[in-house]
Amino acid sequence: MMSRQAFLCSLGSLYLSLLFVFLLMDVYARPANNSALKEKPADSKDENEILPPDHLNGVKMEMDGHLNKEFHQEVFLGKEMEEFEEDSEPRKNRKKLMVIFSKVDINNDKKISAKEMQRWIMEKTDEHFQEAVEENKMHFRAVDPDGDGHVSWDEYKIKFLASKGFNEKEIAEKIKNNEELKIDEETQEVLDNLKDRWYQADNPPPDLLLNEEEFLSFLHPEHSRGMLKFMVKEIIRDLDQDGDKKLTLSEFISLPVGTVENQQAQDIDDDWVKDRKKEFEEVIDANHDGIVTMEELEEYMDPMNEYNALNEAKQMIAVADENQNHHLELEEILKYSEYFTGSKLMDYARNVHEEF
């Protein structure tokens, strides 16, 4: 019989052999057209500084057309969202939630009305706006190397390719001399999309240079009505299957979600479809005619739309309004804490009166 030590050694050798095989497979599986200009993997922090984010805080839909799963928490918690972590102590989270309740309840009647929740949602959304403005100042400095207050497309292109692992000096020299860049197909496609977005953010009269405010619109289209329209066009383009520049329910729920290989994956897909169907029928399709126009999607995407904020407030109240009085009491918010904060609190009822 093989000894325990010999067995463990055998397992270790097998593991190293498999690891070596997988590494070889990874090398040979890489695209053949990768440029020799690439020098190292992209640093995710640098890339995130200059690449428009897919996820926009306080916006109901992401740039790729997926629903923002964290929207309710973002517009209820604002900057405090990061404080409600899954591994945080429930008692501390409970106290934080009680403090937020008291801030939303501006008339101190121990319950939250739709109007109070609407005001709070608008306040938290504006918080996200201001946070994006502050971050943009740092990001703009990163792509404005000469500090002249303007960024050309070529300057941005150099920084972007450097963040993707290309040699910045070599890229800059080739662009300066109008030499051809050997860029893989995937990166080139991203660049083409970014260039379209860049031109849209360039306010009239167009000079192909972005100042700090225009760069903010480039990174965060929700800050500009013109860029918001452009973002909507992109989403419609990605989802519209018959080219009529409108969305039907079937088009909206047909985003590819991966191959279903087991029942668990099927359940996830089913939940995904249910969520999108409900959002389409109850919220986005404002006149309930079964068609979503660009105008309807634009109103839905606008984070500073007060009518949307009021509708959102009513929906959020409806989720936890167990006594059906169209208001939220503290006990109800604590019970449905996972919906509002992403954090599930235990023993909420036993502690509510002694702590608040």
Tab-separated table of C-alpha atoms in Angstrom:
chain	number	residue	atom	x	y	z
A	1	MET	CA	0.000	0.000	0.000
A	2	MET	CA	1.279	3.504	-0.920
A	3	SER	CA	2.338	5.577	2.071
A	4	ARG	CA	0.590	8.900	2.833
A	5	GLN	CA	3.794	10.835	2.028
A	6	ALA	CA	4.229	9.046	-1.303
A	7	PHE	CA	0.570	9.662	-2.155
A	8	LEU	CA	0.886	13.407	-1.448
A	9	CYS	CA	4.057	13.612	-3.553
A	10	SER	CA	2.255	11.851	-6.385
A	11	LEU	CA	-0.597	14.350	-6.177
A	12	GLY	CA	1.833	17.275	-6.176
A	13	SER	CA	3.582	15.973	-9.299
A	14	LEU	CA	0.256	15.494	-11.055
A	15	TYR	CA	-0.799	19.043	-10.143
A	16	LEU	CA	2.442	20.556	-11.493
A	17	SER	CA	2.122	18.557	-14.712
A	18	LEU	CA	-1.432	19.729	-15.285
A	19	LEU	CA	-0.463	23.319	-14.486
A	20	PHE	CA	2.332	23.163	-17.061
A	21	VAL	CA	-0.079	21.819	-19.709
A	22	PHE	CA	-2.626	24.568	-18.991
A	23	LEU	CA	0.070	27.245	-19.253
A	24	LEU	CA	1.129	25.892	-22.631
A	25	MET	CA	-2.494	25.826	-23.792
A	26	ASP	CA	-2.900	29.454	-22.707
A	27	VAL	CA	0.199	30.532	-24.639
A	28	TYR	CA	-0.868	28.830	-27.850
A	29	ALA	CA	-4.452	29.983	-27.483
A	30	ARG	CA	-3.530	33.682	-27.581
A	31	PRO	CA	-4.394	35.634	-30.754
A	32	ALA	CA	-1.625	35.539	-33.353
A	33	ASN	CA	-2.007	39.223	-34.207
A	34	ASN	CA	-0.912	40.592	-30.808
A	35	SER	CA	1.427	43.515	-31.427
A	36	ALA	CA	5.110	43.393	-30.578
A	37	LEU	CA	4.553	46.792	-28.982
A	38	LYS	CA	2.906	45.138	-25.994
A	39	GLU	CA	5.222	45.059	-23.023
A	40	LYS	CA	3.179	44.062	-19.959
A	41	PRO	CA	-0.393	43.306	-18.831
A	42	ALA	CA	-2.545	46.376	-18.379
A	43	ASP	CA	-2.774	47.788	-14.894
A	44	SER	CA	-6.484	47.742	-14.120
A	45	LYS	CA	-6.281	50.945	-12.078
A	46	ASP	CA	-4.700	52.904	-14.960
A	47	GLU	CA	-7.194	51.494	-17.429
A	48	ASN	CA	-10.162	52.344	-15.231
A	49	GLU	CA	-8.938	55.922	-14.953
A	50	ILE	CA	-9.403	56.601	-18.653
A	51	LEU	CA	-11.896	54.017	-19.932
A	52	PRO	CA	-15.591	54.957	-19.717
A	53	PRO	CA	-17.101	52.684	-17.044
A	54	ASP	CA	-19.869	50.290	-17.981
A	55	HIS	CA	-21.438	50.702	-14.550
A	56	LEU	CA	-22.672	54.216	-13.732
A	57	ASN	CA	-23.697	54.834	-10.129
A	58	GLY	CA	-27.300	55.938	-9.768
A	59	VAL	CA	-28.265	55.013	-13.349
A	60	LYS	CA	-30.829	52.228	-13.786
A	61	MET	CA	-29.213	50.569	-16.790
A	62	GLU	CA	-25.572	49.954	-17.577
A	63	MET	CA	-23.969	51.034	-20.834
A	64	ASP	CA	-24.118	47.503	-22.236
A	65	GLY	CA	-27.884	47.327	-21.711
A	66	HIS	CA	-27.864	45.220	-18.552
A	67	LEU	CA	-30.014	46.311	-15.624
A	68	ASN	CA	-28.123	47.874	-12.731
A	69	LYS	CA	-28.609	45.324	-9.961
A	70	GLU	CA	-27.281	47.698	-7.305
A	71	PHE	CA	-29.483	50.656	-8.271
A	72	HIS	CA	-31.751	50.552	-5.226
A	73	GLN	CA	-28.822	50.457	-2.846
A	74	GLU	CA	-27.014	53.240	-4.735
A	75	VAL	CA	-29.938	55.676	-4.561
A	76	PHE	CA	-30.777	54.786	-0.965
A	77	LEU	CA	-27.285	54.717	0.535
A	78	GLY	CA	-25.254	57.027	-1.682
A	79	LYS	CA	-21.619	57.202	-0.566
A	80	GLU	CA	-22.455	55.087	2.494
A	81	MET	CA	-23.071	52.036	0.306
A	82	GLU	CA	-19.540	50.717	0.828
A	83	GLU	CA	-20.098	50.694	4.596
A	84	PHE	CA	-22.766	47.992	4.305
A	85	GLU	CA	-20.567	44.994	3.625
A	86	GLU	CA	-21.758	41.418	3.842
A	87	ASP	CA	-19.238	40.581	6.548
A	88	SER	CA	-20.018	43.677	8.626
A	89	GLU	CA	-21.474	43.209	12.088
A	90	PRO	CA	-25.328	43.181	11.770
A	91	ARG	CA	-25.729	45.306	14.892
A	92	LYS	CA	-23.549	48.087	13.424
A	93	ASN	CA	-25.374	47.950	10.083
A	94	ARG	CA	-28.682	48.113	11.916
A	95	LYS	CA	-27.630	51.311	13.683
A	96	LYS	CA	-26.417	52.838	10.409
A	97	LEU	CA	-29.769	52.028	8.802
A	98	MET	CA	-31.623	53.644	11.690
A	99	VAL	CA	-29.605	56.833	11.240
A	100	ILE	CA	-30.440	56.875	7.513
A	101	PHE	CA	-34.134	56.359	8.317
A	102	SER	CA	-34.099	59.424	10.578
A	103	LYS	CA	-32.484	61.501	7.808
A	104	VAL	CA	-35.073	60.471	5.206
A	105	ASP	CA	-37.930	61.091	7.666
A	106	ILE	CA	-37.600	64.896	7.554
A	107	ASN	CA	-40.930	65.601	9.319
A	108	ASN	CA	-40.066	63.162	12.140
A	109	ASP	CA	-43.414	61.345	12.040
A	110	LYS	CA	-41.653	57.943	12.262
A	111	LYS	CA	-42.591	56.958	8.730
A	112	ILE	CA	-41.288	57.708	5.229
A	113	SER	CA	-43.610	58.997	2.523
A	114	ALA	CA	-43.064	58.762	-1.241
A	115	LYS	CA	-42.223	62.485	-1.354
A	116	GLU	CA	-39.628	62.100	1.383
A	117	MET	CA	-38.113	59.111	-0.397
A	118	GLN	CA	-38.129	61.029	-3.715
A	119	ARG	CA	-36.219	63.912	-2.128
A	120	TRP	CA	-33.714	61.455	-0.659
A	121	ILE	CA	-33.216	59.638	-3.983
A	122	MET	CA	-32.510	62.926	-5.763
A	123	GLU	CA	-30.048	63.904	-3.034
A	124	LYS	CA	-28.176	60.599	-3.217
A	125	THR	CA	-28.126	60.716	-7.035
A	126	ASP	CA	-26.614	64.194	-6.886
A	127	GLU	CA	-24.020	62.756	-4.505
A	128	HIS	CA	-22.991	60.266	-7.179
A	129	PHE	CA	-22.834	63.108	-9.702
A	130	GLN	CA	-20.489	65.133	-7.506
A	131	GLU	CA	-18.334	62.078	-6.856
A	132	ALA	CA	-17.981	61.536	-10.617
A	133	VAL	CA	-16.976	65.197	-11.079
A	134	GLU	CA	-14.244	64.902	-8.447
A	135	GLU	CA	-12.930	61.638	-9.887
A	136	ASN	CA	-12.968	63.150	-13.375
A	137	LYS	CA	-10.540	65.877	-12.287
A	138	MET	CA	-7.977	63.207	-11.387
A	139	HIS	CA	-8.662	61.162	-14.527
A	140	PHE	CA	-8.367	64.231	-16.749
A	141	ARG	CA	-4.940	65.047	-15.336
A	142	ALA	CA	-3.862	61.493	-16.154
A	143	VAL	CA	-4.588	61.968	-19.876
A	144	ASP	CA	-3.489	65.627	-20.137
A	145	PRO	CA	0.294	65.173	-19.939
A	146	ASP	CA	1.184	68.721	-20.995
A	147	GLY	CA	-1.370	70.267	-18.638
A	148	ASP	CA	-2.782	72.653	-21.246
A	149	GLY	CA	-6.394	71.961	-20.208
A	150	HIS	CA	-7.254	70.121	-23.421
A	151	VAL	CA	-6.804	66.529	-24.550
A	152	SER	CA	-6.544	65.502	-28.191
A	153	TRP	CA	-7.765	62.164	-29.472
A	154	ASP	CA	-4.168	61.101	-30.136
A	155	GLU	CA	-3.135	61.946	-26.554
A	156	TYR	CA	-6.020	59.868	-25.220
A	157	LYS	CA	-5.309	57.041	-27.666
A	158	ILE	CA	-1.693	56.828	-26.485
A	159	LYS	CA	-2.717	56.674	-22.822
A	160	PHE	CA	-5.431	54.123	-23.550
A	161	LEU	CA	-3.092	51.791	-25.458
A	162	ALA	CA	-0.470	52.192	-22.723
A	163	SER	CA	-3.092	51.074	-20.191
A	164	LYS	CA	-3.697	48.001	-22.350
A	165	GLY	CA	-0.035	46.995	-22.157
A	166	PHE	CA	1.471	48.719	-25.209
A	167	ASN	CA	4.767	50.611	-24.998
A	168	GLU	CA	3.747	54.251	-24.554
A	169	LYS	CA	6.881	55.817	-26.097
A	170	GLU	CA	6.791	53.568	-29.159
A	171	ILE	CA	3.080	54.177	-29.671
A	172	ALA	CA	3.557	57.957	-29.379
A	173	GLU	CA	6.418	57.897	-31.882
A	174	LYS	CA	4.443	55.851	-34.409
A	175	ILE	CA	1.402	58.134	-34.118
A	176	LYS	CA	3.618	61.211	-34.504
A	177	ASN	CA	5.145	59.781	-37.693
A	178	ASN	CA	1.771	58.509	-38.983
A	179	GLU	CA	3.066	54.952	-38.951
A	180	GLU	CA	0.714	51.980	-38.887
A	181	LEU	CA	-0.065	50.532	-35.460
A	182	LYS	CA	-0.252	46.770	-35.185
A	183	ILE	CA	-3.240	46.450	-32.872
A	184	ASP	CA	-5.253	43.288	-32.330
A	185	GLU	CA	-8.806	43.257	-33.666
A	186	GLU	CA	-10.513	43.386	-30.268
A	187	THR	CA	-8.546	46.441	-29.100
A	188	GLN	CA	-9.138	48.189	-32.421
A	189	GLU	CA	-12.887	47.653	-32.099
A	190	VAL	CA	-12.839	49.218	-28.634
A	191	LEU	CA	-10.835	52.154	-29.994
A	192	ASP	CA	-13.328	52.719	-32.827
A	193	ASN	CA	-16.227	52.822	-30.363
A	194	LEU	CA	-14.326	55.191	-28.090
A	195	LYS	CA	-13.557	57.486	-31.018
A	196	ASP	CA	-17.286	57.765	-31.836
A	197	ARG	CA	-17.988	58.598	-28.198
A	198	TRP	CA	-15.096	61.108	-28.205
A	199	TYR	CA	-16.561	63.016	-31.168
A	200	GLN	CA	-19.996	63.069	-29.545
A	201	ALA	CA	-18.551	64.577	-26.365
A	202	ASP	CA	-16.761	67.298	-28.364
A	203	ASN	CA	-19.175	70.217	-27.998
A	204	PRO	CA	-19.738	72.660	-30.857
A	205	PRO	CA	-17.768	74.126	-32.369
A	206	PRO	CA	-15.912	70.797	-32.681
A	207	ASP	CA	-12.148	71.125	-32.358
A	208	LEU	CA	-11.336	67.448	-31.677
A	209	LEU	CA	-10.031	68.542	-28.264
A	210	LEU	CA	-11.846	67.775	-25.018
A	211	ASN	CA	-11.688	70.085	-22.031
A	212	GLU	CA	-12.339	68.815	-18.510
A	213	GLU	CA	-16.116	69.252	-18.763
A	214	GLU	CA	-16.283	67.512	-22.137
A	215	PHE	CA	-14.097	64.710	-20.810
A	216	LEU	CA	-16.595	64.264	-17.970
A	217	SER	CA	-19.337	63.775	-20.587
A	218	PHE	CA	-17.079	61.279	-22.376
A	219	LEU	CA	-16.598	59.175	-19.231
A	220	HIS	CA	-20.046	59.837	-17.717
A	221	PRO	CA	-22.700	60.431	-20.400
A	222	GLU	CA	-25.373	60.813	-17.710
A	223	HIS	CA	-23.936	64.299	-17.059
A	224	SER	CA	-24.855	65.560	-20.538
A	225	ARG	CA	-28.221	65.442	-22.285
A	226	GLY	CA	-26.504	65.061	-25.651
A	227	MET	CA	-24.323	62.190	-24.449
A	228	LEU	CA	-27.302	60.599	-22.705
A	229	LYS	CA	-29.019	60.494	-26.094
A	230	PHE	CA	-25.889	58.941	-27.594
A	231	MET	CA	-25.786	56.269	-24.870
A	232	VAL	CA	-29.441	55.441	-25.558
A	233	LYS	CA	-28.681	55.107	-29.284
A	234	GLU	CA	-25.880	52.677	-28.472
A	235	ILE	CA	-28.136	50.542	-26.279
A	236	ILE	CA	-30.912	50.559	-28.897
A	237	ARG	CA	-28.369	49.620	-31.568
A	238	ASP	CA	-27.157	46.651	-29.521
A	239	LEU	CA	-30.641	45.327	-28.694
A	240	ASP	CA	-32.708	46.327	-31.756
A	241	GLN	CA	-32.942	43.243	-33.984
A	242	ASP	CA	-35.197	44.541	-36.787
A	243	GLY	CA	-33.571	47.957	-37.201
A	244	ASP	CA	-36.659	50.070	-36.447
A	245	LYS	CA	-34.835	51.972	-33.652
A	246	LYS	CA	-37.400	50.792	-31.109
A	247	LEU	CA	-37.439	47.913	-28.653
A	248	THR	CA	-40.058	45.213	-28.253
A	249	LEU	CA	-40.233	43.056	-25.140
A	250	SER	CA	-38.726	40.083	-26.995
A	251	GLU	CA	-35.770	42.223	-28.113
A	252	PHE	CA	-35.234	43.555	-24.609
A	253	ILE	CA	-35.125	40.131	-22.969
A	254	SER	CA	-33.013	38.465	-25.665
A	255	LEU	CA	-29.587	39.698	-24.562
A	256	PRO	CA	-27.223	36.706	-24.659
A	257	VAL	CA	-26.705	35.422	-21.130
A	258	GLY	CA	-24.439	32.472	-21.858
A	259	THR	CA	-24.996	28.819	-22.502
A	260	VAL	CA	-27.224	27.077	-19.998
A	261	GLU	CA	-25.462	23.925	-18.876
A	262	ASN	CA	-27.334	22.925	-15.738
A	263	GLN	CA	-30.472	23.629	-13.727
A	264	GLN	CA	-28.772	26.234	-11.558
A	265	ALA	CA	-27.731	28.190	-14.647
A	266	GLN	CA	-31.253	27.808	-16.035
A	267	ASP	CA	-32.712	29.267	-12.832
A	268	ILE	CA	-30.337	32.241	-13.068
A	269	ASP	CA	-31.350	32.810	-16.693
A	270	ASP	CA	-35.043	32.594	-15.763
A	271	ASP	CA	-34.614	35.184	-13.003
A	272	TRP	CA	-32.709	37.420	-15.415
A	273	VAL	CA	-35.541	37.273	-17.944
A	274	LYS	CA	-38.202	37.895	-15.269
A	275	ASP	CA	-36.377	40.979	-14.004
A	276	ARG	CA	-36.018	42.451	-17.480
A	277	LYS	CA	-39.621	41.661	-18.406
A	278	LYS	CA	-40.931	43.374	-15.273
A	279	GLU	CA	-38.755	46.455	-15.788
A	280	PHE	CA	-39.783	46.717	-19.454
A	281	GLU	CA	-43.518	46.386	-18.859
A	282	GLU	CA	-43.891	48.293	-15.593
A	283	VAL	CA	-41.290	51.051	-15.874
A	284	ILE	CA	-39.564	51.666	-19.216
A	285	ASP	CA	-42.628	51.317	-21.468
A	286	ALA	CA	-44.278	54.472	-20.103
A	287	ASN	CA	-47.444	54.328	-22.244
A	288	HIS	CA	-47.699	50.502	-22.029
A	289	ASP	CA	-48.045	50.008	-25.790
A	290	GLY	CA	-45.512	47.158	-25.895
A	291	ILE	CA	-42.881	49.317	-27.615
A	292	VAL	CA	-40.029	51.297	-26.058
A	293	THR	CA	-38.953	54.311	-28.093
A	294	MET	CA	-35.677	56.204	-27.812
A	295	GLU	CA	-37.535	58.956	-25.981
A	296	GLU	CA	-38.943	56.532	-23.404
A	297	LEU	CA	-35.548	54.924	-22.868
A	298	GLU	CA	-33.920	58.339	-22.529
A	299	GLU	CA	-36.376	59.388	-19.811
A	300	TYR	CA	-35.808	56.069	-18.060
A	301	MET	CA	-32.013	56.494	-18.194
A	302	ASP	CA	-31.989	60.104	-16.951
A	303	PRO	CA	-30.876	59.876	-13.293
A	304	MET	CA	-32.023	63.431	-12.487
A	305	ASN	CA	-35.590	62.940	-13.738
A	306	GLU	CA	-37.788	63.882	-10.762
A	307	TYR	CA	-40.800	61.961	-12.097
A	308	ASN	CA	-38.679	58.806	-12.319
A	309	ALA	CA	-37.408	59.422	-8.797
A	310	LEU	CA	-40.984	59.634	-7.495
A	311	ASN	CA	-41.946	56.416	-9.302
A	312	GLU	CA	-38.843	54.733	-7.908
A	313	ALA	CA	-39.729	55.950	-4.414
A	314	LYS	CA	-43.225	54.453	-4.705
A	315	GLN	CA	-41.810	51.137	-5.932
A	316	MET	CA	-39.273	50.984	-3.127
A	317	ILE	CA	-41.998	51.654	-0.571
A	318	ALA	CA	-44.264	49.015	-2.128
A	319	VAL	CA	-41.587	46.344	-1.695
A	320	ALA	CA	-41.545	46.636	2.111
A	321	ASP	CA	-44.929	48.220	2.898
A	322	GLU	CA	-46.408	45.265	4.795
A	323	ASN	CA	-49.204	47.244	6.493
A	324	GLN	CA	-50.218	48.815	3.153
A	325	ASN	CA	-50.295	52.402	4.437
A	326	HIS	CA	-48.139	53.667	1.520
A	327	HIS	CA	-45.368	54.641	3.935
A	328	LEU	CA	-42.309	52.890	5.323
A	329	GLU	CA	-41.848	52.357	9.045
A	330	LEU	CA	-38.444	51.607	10.518
A	331	GLU	CA	-39.415	47.994	11.246
A	332	GLU	CA	-40.285	47.458	7.585
A	333	ILE	CA	-36.977	48.857	6.316
A	334	LEU	CA	-35.043	46.763	8.818
A	335	LYS	CA	-36.930	43.644	7.804
A	336	TYR	CA	-36.243	44.290	4.116
A	337	SER	CA	-32.716	45.556	4.698
A	338	GLU	CA	-31.239	43.326	2.008
A	339	TYR	CA	-33.284	45.146	-0.650
A	340	PHE	CA	-32.253	48.606	0.555
A	341	THR	CA	-28.651	47.957	1.551
A	342	GLY	CA	-27.578	44.579	0.193
A	343	SER	CA	-27.022	43.523	3.816
A	344	LYS	CA	-29.380	41.133	5.585
A	345	LEU	CA	-30.001	41.982	9.242
A	346	MET	CA	-31.027	39.397	11.821
A	347	ASP	CA	-33.141	39.901	14.963
A	348	TYR	CA	-34.204	43.341	13.700
A	349	ALA	CA	-37.521	43.397	15.605
A	350	ARG	CA	-36.018	42.500	18.980
A	351	ASN	CA	-33.570	45.418	18.837
A	352	VAL	CA	-35.485	48.159	17.063
A	353	HIS	CA	-37.213	49.768	20.035
A	354	GLU	CA	-34.290	49.566	22.419
A	355	GLU	CA	-31.854	51.133	19.922
A	356	PHE	CA	-33.978	53.801	18.255
